[in-house]
PDB file of C-alpha atoms in Angstrom:
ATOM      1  CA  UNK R  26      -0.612 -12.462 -11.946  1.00 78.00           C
ATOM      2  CA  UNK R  27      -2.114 -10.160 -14.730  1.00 86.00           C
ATOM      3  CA  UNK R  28      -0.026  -7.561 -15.941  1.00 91.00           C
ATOM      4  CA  UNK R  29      -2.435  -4.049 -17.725  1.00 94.00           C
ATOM      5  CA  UNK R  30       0.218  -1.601 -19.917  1.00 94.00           C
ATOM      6  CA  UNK R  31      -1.402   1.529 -20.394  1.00 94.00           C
ATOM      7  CA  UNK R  32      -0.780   4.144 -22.937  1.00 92.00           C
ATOM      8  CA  UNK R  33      -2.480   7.200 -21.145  1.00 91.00           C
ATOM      9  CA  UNK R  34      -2.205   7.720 -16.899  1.00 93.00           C
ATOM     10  CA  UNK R  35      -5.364   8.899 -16.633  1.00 95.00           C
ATOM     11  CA  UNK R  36      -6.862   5.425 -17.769  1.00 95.00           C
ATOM     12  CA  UNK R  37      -4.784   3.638 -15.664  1.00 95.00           C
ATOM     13  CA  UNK R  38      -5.824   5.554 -12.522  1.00 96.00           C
ATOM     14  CA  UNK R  39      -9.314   5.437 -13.603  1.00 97.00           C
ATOM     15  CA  UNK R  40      -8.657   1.396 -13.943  1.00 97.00           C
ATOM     16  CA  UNK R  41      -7.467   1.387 -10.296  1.00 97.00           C
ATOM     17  CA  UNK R  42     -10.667   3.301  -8.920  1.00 97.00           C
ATOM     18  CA  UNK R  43     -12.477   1.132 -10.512  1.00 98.00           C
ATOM     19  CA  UNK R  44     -10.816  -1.945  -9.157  1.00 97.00           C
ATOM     20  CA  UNK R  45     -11.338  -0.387  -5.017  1.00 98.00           C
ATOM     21  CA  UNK R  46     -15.134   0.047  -6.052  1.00 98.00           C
ATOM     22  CA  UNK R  47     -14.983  -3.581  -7.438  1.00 98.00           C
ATOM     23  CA  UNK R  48     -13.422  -4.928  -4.782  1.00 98.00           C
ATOM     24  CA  UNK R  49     -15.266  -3.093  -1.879  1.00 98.00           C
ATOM     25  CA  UNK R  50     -18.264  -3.876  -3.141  1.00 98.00           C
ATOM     26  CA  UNK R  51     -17.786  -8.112  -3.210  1.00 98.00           C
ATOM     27  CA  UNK R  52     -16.065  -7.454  -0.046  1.00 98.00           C
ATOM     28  CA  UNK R  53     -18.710  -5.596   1.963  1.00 98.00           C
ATOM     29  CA  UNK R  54     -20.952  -8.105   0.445  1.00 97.00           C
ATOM     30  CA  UNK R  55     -19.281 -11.261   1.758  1.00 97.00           C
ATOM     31  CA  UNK R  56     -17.783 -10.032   5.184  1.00 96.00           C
ATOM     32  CA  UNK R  57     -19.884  -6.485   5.495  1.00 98.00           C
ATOM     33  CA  UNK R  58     -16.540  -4.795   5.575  1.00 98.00           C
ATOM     34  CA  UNK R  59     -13.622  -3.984   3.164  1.00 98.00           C
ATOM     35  CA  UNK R  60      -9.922  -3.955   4.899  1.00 98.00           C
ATOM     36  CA  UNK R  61      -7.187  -2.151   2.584  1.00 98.00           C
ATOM     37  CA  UNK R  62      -3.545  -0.847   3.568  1.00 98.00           C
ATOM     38  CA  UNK R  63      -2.183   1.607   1.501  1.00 98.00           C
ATOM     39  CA  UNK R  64       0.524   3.274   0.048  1.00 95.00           C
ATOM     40  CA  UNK R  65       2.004   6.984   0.067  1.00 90.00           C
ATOM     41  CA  UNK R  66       2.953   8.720  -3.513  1.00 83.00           C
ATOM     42  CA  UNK R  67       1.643  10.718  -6.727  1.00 82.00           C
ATOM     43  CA  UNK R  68       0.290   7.405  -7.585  1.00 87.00           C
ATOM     44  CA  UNK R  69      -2.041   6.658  -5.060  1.00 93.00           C
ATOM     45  CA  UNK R  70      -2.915  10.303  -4.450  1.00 94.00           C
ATOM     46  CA  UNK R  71      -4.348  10.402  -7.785  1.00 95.00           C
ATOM     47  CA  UNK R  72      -6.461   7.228  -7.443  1.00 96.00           C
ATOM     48  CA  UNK R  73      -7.733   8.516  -3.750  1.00 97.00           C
ATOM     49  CA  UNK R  74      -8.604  12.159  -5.486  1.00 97.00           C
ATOM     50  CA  UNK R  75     -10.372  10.064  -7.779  1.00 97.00           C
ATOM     51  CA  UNK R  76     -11.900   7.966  -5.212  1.00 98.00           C
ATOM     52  CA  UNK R  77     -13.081  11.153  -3.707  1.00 98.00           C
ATOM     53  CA  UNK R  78     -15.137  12.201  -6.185  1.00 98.00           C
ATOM     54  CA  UNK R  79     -19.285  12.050  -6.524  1.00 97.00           C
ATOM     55  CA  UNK R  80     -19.012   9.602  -9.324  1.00 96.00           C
ATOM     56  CA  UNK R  81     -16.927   7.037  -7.166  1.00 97.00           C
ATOM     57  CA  UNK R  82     -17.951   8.260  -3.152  1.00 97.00           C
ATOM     58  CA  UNK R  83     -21.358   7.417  -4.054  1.00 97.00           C
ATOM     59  CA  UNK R  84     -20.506   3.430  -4.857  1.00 97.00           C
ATOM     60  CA  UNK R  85     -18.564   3.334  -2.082  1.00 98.00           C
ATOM     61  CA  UNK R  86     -20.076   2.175   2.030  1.00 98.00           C
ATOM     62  CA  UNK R  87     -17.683   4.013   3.108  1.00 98.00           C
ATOM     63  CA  UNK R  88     -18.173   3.335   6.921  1.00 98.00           C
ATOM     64  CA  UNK R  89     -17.278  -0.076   6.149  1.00 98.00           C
ATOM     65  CA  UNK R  90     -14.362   0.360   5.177  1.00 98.00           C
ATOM     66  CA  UNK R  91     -11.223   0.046   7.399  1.00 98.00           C
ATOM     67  CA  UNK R  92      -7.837   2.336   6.592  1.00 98.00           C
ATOM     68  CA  UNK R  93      -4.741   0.875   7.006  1.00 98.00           C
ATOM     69  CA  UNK R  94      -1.316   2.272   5.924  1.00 98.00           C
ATOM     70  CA  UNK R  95       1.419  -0.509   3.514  1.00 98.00           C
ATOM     71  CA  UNK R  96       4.419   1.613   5.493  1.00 97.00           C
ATOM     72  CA  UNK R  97       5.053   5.453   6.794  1.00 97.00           C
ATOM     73  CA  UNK R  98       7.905   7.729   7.300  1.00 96.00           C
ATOM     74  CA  UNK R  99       7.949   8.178  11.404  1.00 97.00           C
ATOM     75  CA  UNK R 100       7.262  12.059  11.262  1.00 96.00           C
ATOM     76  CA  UNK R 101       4.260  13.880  12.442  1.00 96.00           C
ATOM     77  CA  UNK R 102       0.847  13.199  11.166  1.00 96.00           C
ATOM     78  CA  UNK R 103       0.665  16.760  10.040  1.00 96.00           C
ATOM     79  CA  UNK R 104       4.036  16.677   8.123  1.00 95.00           C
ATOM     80  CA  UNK R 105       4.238  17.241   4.224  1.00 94.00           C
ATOM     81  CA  UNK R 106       6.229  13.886   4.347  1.00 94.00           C
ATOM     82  CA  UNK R 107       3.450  11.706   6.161  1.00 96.00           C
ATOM     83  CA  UNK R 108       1.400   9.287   3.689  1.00 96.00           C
ATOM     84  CA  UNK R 109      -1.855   9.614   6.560  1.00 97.00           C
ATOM     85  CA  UNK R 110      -1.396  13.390   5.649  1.00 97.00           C
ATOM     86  CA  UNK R 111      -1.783  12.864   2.132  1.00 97.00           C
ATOM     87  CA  UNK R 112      -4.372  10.339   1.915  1.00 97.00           C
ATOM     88  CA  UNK R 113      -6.479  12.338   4.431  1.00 97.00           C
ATOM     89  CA  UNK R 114      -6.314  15.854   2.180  1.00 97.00           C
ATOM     90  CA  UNK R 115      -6.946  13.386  -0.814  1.00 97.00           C
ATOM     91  CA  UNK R 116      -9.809  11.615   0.468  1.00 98.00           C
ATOM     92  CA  UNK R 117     -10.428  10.967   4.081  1.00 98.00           C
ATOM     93  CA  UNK R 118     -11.101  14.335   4.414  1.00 97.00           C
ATOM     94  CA  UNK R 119     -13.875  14.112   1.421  1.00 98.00           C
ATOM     95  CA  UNK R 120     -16.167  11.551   2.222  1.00 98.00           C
ATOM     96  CA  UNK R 121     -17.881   9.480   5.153  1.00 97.00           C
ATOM     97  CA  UNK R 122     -15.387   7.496   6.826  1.00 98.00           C
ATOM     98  CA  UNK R 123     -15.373   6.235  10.579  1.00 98.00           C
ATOM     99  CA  UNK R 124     -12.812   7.851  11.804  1.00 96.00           C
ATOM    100  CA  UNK R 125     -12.564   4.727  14.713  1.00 98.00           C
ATOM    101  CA  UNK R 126     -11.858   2.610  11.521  1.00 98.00           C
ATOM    102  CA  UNK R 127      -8.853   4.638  10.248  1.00 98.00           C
ATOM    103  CA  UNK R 128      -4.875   3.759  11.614  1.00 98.00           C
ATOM    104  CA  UNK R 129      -2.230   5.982  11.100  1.00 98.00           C
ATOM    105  CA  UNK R 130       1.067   4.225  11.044  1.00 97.00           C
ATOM    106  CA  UNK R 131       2.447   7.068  13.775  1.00 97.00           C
ATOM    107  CA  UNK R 132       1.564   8.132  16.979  1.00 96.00           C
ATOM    108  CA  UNK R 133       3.451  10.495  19.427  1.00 95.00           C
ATOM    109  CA  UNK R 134       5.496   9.538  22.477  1.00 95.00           C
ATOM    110  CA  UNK R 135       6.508   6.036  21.548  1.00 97.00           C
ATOM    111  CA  UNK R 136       9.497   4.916  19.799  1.00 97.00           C
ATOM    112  CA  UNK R 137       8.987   3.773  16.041  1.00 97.00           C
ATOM    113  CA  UNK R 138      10.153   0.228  17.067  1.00 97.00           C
ATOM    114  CA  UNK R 139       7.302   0.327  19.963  1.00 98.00           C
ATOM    115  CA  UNK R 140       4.994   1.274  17.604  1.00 98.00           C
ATOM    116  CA  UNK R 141       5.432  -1.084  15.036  1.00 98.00           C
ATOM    117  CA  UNK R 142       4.743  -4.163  17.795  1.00 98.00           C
ATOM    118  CA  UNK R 143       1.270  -1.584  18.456  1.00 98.00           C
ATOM    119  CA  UNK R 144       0.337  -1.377  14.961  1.00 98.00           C
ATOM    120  CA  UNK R 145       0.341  -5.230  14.391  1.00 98.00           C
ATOM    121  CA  UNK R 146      -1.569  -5.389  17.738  1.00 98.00           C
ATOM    122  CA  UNK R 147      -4.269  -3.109  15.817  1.00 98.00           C
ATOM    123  CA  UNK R 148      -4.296  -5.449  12.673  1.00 98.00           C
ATOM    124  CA  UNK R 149      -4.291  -8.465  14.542  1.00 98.00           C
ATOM    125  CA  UNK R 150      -7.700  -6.986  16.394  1.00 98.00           C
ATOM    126  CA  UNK R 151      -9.169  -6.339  12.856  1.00 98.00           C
ATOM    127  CA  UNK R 152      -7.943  -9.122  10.847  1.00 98.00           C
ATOM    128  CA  UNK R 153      -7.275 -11.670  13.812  1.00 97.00           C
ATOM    129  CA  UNK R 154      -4.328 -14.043  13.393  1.00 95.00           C
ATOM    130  CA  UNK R 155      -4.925 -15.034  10.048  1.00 95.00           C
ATOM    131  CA  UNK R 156      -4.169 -10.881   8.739  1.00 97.00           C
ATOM    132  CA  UNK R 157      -5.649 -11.353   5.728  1.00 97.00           C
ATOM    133  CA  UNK R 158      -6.274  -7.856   3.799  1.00 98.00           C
ATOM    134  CA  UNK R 159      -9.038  -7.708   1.507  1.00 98.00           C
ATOM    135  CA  UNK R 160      -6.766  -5.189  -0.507  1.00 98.00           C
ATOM    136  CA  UNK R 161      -3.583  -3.593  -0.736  1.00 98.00           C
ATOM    137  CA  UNK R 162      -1.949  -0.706  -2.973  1.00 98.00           C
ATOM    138  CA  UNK R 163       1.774  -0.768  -3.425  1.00 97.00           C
ATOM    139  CA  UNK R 164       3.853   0.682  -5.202  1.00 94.00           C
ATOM    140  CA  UNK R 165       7.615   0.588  -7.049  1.00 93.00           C
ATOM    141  CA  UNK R 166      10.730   2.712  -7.055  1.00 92.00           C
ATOM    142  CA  UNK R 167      13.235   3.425  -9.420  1.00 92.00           C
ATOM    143  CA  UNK R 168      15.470   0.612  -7.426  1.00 93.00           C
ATOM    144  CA  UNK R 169      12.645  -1.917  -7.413  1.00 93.00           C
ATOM    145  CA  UNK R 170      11.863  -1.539  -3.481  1.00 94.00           C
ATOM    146  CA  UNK R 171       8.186  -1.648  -2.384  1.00 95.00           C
ATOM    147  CA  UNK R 172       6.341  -0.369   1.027  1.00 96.00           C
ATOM    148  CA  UNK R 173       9.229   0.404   2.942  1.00 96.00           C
ATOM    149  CA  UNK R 174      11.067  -2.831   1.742  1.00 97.00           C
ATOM    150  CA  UNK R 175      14.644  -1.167   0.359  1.00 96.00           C
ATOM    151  CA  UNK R 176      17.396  -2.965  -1.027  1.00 96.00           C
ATOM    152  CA  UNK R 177      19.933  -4.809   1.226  1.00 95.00           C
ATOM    153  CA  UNK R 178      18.306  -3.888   4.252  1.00 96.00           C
ATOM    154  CA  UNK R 179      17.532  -6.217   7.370  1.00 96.00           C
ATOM    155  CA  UNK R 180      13.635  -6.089   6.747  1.00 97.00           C
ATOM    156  CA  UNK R 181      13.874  -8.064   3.436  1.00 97.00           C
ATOM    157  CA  UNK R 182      14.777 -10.746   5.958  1.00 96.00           C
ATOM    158  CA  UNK R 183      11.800 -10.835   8.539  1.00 96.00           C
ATOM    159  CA  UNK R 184       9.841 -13.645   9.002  1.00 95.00           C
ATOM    160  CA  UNK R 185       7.744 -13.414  11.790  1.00 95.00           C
ATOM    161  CA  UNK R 186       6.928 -10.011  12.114  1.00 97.00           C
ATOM    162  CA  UNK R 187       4.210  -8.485  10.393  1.00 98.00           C
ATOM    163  CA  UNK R 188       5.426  -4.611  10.876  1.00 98.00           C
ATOM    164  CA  UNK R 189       8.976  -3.565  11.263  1.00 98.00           C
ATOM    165  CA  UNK R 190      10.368  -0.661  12.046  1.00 97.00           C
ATOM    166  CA  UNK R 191      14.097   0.249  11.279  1.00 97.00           C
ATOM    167  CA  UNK R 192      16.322   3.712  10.933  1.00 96.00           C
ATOM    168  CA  UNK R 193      17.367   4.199   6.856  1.00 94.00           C
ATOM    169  CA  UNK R 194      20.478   5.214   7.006  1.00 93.00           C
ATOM    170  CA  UNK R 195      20.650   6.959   2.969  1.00 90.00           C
ATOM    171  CA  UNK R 196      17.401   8.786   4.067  1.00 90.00           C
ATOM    172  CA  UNK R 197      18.537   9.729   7.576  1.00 92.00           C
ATOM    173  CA  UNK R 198      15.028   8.902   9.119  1.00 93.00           C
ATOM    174  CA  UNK R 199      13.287   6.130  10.505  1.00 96.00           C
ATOM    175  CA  UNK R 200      10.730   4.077   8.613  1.00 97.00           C
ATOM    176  CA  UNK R 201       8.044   1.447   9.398  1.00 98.00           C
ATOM    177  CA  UNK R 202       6.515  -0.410   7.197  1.00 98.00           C
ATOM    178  CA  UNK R 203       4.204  -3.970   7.008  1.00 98.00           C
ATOM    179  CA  UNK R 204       6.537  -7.194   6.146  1.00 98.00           C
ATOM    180  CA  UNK R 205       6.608  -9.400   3.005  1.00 97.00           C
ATOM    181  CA  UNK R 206       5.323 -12.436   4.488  1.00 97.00           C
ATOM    182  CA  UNK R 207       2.249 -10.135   5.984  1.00 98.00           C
ATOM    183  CA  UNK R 208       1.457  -8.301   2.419  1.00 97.00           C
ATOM    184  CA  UNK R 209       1.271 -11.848   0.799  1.00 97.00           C
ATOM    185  CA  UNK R 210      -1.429 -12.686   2.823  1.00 97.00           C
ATOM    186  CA  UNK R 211      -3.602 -10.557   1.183  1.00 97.00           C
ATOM    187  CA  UNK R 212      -6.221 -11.668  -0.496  1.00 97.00           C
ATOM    188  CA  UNK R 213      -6.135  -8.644  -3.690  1.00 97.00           C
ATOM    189  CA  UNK R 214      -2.548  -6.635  -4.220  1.00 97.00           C
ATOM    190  CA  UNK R 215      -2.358  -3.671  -7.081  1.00 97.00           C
ATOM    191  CA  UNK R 216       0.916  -2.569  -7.508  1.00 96.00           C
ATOM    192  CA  UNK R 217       1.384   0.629  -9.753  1.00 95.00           C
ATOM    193  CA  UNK R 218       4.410   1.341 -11.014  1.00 93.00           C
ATOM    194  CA  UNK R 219       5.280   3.904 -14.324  1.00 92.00           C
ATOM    195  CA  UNK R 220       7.201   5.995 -16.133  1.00 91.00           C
ATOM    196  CA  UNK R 221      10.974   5.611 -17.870  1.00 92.00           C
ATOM    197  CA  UNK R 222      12.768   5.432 -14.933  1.00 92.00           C
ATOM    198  CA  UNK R 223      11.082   2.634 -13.127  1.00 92.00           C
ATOM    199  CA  UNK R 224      11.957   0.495 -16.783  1.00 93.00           C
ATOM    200  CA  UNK R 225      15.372  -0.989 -15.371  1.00 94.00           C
ATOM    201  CA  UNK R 226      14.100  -2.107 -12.208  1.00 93.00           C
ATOM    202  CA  UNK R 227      10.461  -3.522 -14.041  1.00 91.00           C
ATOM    203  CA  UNK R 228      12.417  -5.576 -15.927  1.00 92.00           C
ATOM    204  CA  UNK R 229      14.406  -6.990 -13.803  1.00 93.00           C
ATOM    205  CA  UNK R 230      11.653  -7.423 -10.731  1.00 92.00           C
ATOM    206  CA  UNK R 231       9.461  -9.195 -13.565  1.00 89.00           C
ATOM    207  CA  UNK R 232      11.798 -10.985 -16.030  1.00 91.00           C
ATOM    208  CA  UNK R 233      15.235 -10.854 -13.807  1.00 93.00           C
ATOM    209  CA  UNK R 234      16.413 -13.681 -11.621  1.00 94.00           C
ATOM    210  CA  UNK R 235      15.162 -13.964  -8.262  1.00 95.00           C
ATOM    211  CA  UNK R 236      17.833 -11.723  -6.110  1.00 95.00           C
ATOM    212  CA  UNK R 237      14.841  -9.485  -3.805  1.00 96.00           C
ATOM    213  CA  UNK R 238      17.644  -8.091  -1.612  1.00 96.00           C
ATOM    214  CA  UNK R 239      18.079  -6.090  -4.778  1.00 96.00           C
ATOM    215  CA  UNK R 240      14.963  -5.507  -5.996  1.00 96.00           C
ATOM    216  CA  UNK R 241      12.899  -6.407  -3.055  1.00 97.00           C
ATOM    217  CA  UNK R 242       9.609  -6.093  -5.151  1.00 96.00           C
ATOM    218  CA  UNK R 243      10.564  -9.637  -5.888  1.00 96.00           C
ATOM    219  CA  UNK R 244       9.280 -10.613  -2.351  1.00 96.00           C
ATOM    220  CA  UNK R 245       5.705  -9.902  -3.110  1.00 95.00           C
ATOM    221  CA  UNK R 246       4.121 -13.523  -4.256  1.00 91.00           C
ATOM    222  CA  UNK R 247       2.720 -13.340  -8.022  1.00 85.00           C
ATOM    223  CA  UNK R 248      -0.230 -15.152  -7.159  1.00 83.00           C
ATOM    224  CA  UNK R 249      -3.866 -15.206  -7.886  1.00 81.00           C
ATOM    225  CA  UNK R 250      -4.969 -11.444  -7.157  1.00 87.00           C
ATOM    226  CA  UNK R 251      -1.993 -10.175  -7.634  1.00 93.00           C
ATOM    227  CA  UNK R 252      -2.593  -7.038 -10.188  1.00 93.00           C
ATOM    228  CA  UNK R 253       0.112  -4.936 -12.150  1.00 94.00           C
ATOM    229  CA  UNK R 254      -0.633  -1.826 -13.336  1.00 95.00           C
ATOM    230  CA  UNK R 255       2.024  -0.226 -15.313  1.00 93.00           C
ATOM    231  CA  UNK R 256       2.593   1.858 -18.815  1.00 92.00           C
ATOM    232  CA  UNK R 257       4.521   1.489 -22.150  1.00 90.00           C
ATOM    233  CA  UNK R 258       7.492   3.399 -20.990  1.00 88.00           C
ATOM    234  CA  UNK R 259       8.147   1.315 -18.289  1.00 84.00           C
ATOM    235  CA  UNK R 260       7.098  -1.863 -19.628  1.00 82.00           C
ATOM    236  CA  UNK R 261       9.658  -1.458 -22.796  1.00 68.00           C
TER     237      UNK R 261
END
């Protein structure tokens, strides 16, 4: 696991454009396509604006690239609340994507819990049974949860599925999200995570002992690829 504290935002969202051209690029060039699932946030938006730009579109084969989502709130594609939403004003929008190669984590007339067995049907026909993403972008909250993985809930537990989908009771909505032992398979994860109020919760996820059904971030293996993107405030 590498671990990159940076003293300005803007360097460290640059650093994580960089890192999707990098890793498209060695991607496309072994397997002539780059898989990614990823997340919803200020975060990520920022790194997809930047992503959208000439400066980065241009590196990027963008028809080879295929769009999946790390988890979703189950509203309406269209909704300020959806993560498709805001990755699709950010960037989808912007440049040259297949649109055949893009899956929103929500569809209409099926139950979230439906949909989640129907999502992992659509990454099984990309990735096959192995479900190995070239790259995923997660990111942290304040109470250490990642994806849609929140403290004390049932999902920290799965270990067959590779999407679950489950009603959050504090947020009074349902959620569905990809599974630890799915996002581990991945062969490149970045997870962001910044500011003062995600310090606590750093600390403990990184130096802590191992207790993931309170800081679930725990869950996500520290392994080879594994990237951590982060900033002085919240490193301490």
């Amino acid at each position: 696991m590498n671990i990159t504290v940076f003293d300005d935002l803007e360097k460290l969202y640059t650093k994580a454009a960089d890192t999707f051209v990098d890793l498209s690029k060695k991607s496309i060039q072994k397997n002539d396509r780059f898989v990614v699932a990823l997340s919803g946030g200020s975060s990520p938006k920022a790194i997809f604006k930047l992503l959208a730009t000439q400066k980065y579109a241009e590196q990027i084969e963008w028809n080879k690239v295929y769009f999946f989502w790390v988890d979703e709130r189950w509203v309406p594609l269209n909704d300020d609340k959806s993560n498709f939403r805001m990755t699709d004003e950010a960037l989808l929008s912007l440049v040259p994507v297949d649109k055949a190669h893009v899956f929103p984590m929500y569809a209409e007339g099926i139950t979230p819990e439906d949909y989640a067995t129907s999502y992992e049907q659509q990454i099984r026909n990309v990735l096959g049974d192995e479900g190995v993403f070239d790259f995923i972008l997660l990111g942290m909250g304040d109470d250490g949860h990642t994806a849609s993985l929140f403290p004390g809930e049932a999902v920290l537990e799965e270990k067959e599925k590779w999407v679950s989908a489950y009603y959050l009771k504090p947020q009074e909505m349902f959620r569905i999200t990809l599974t630890a032992p799915l996002i581990n398979k991945a062969e490149n994860i970045l997870v962001i995570a910044f500011g003062e109020s995600k310090k606590h919760a750093l600390n403990e996820v990184l130096n802590g002992e191992y207790n993931p059904a309170l800081y679930p971030l725990q869950l996500i293996d520290r392994k080879q690829g594994f990237e951590f993107f982060t900033d002085e405030k919240a490193k301490g």
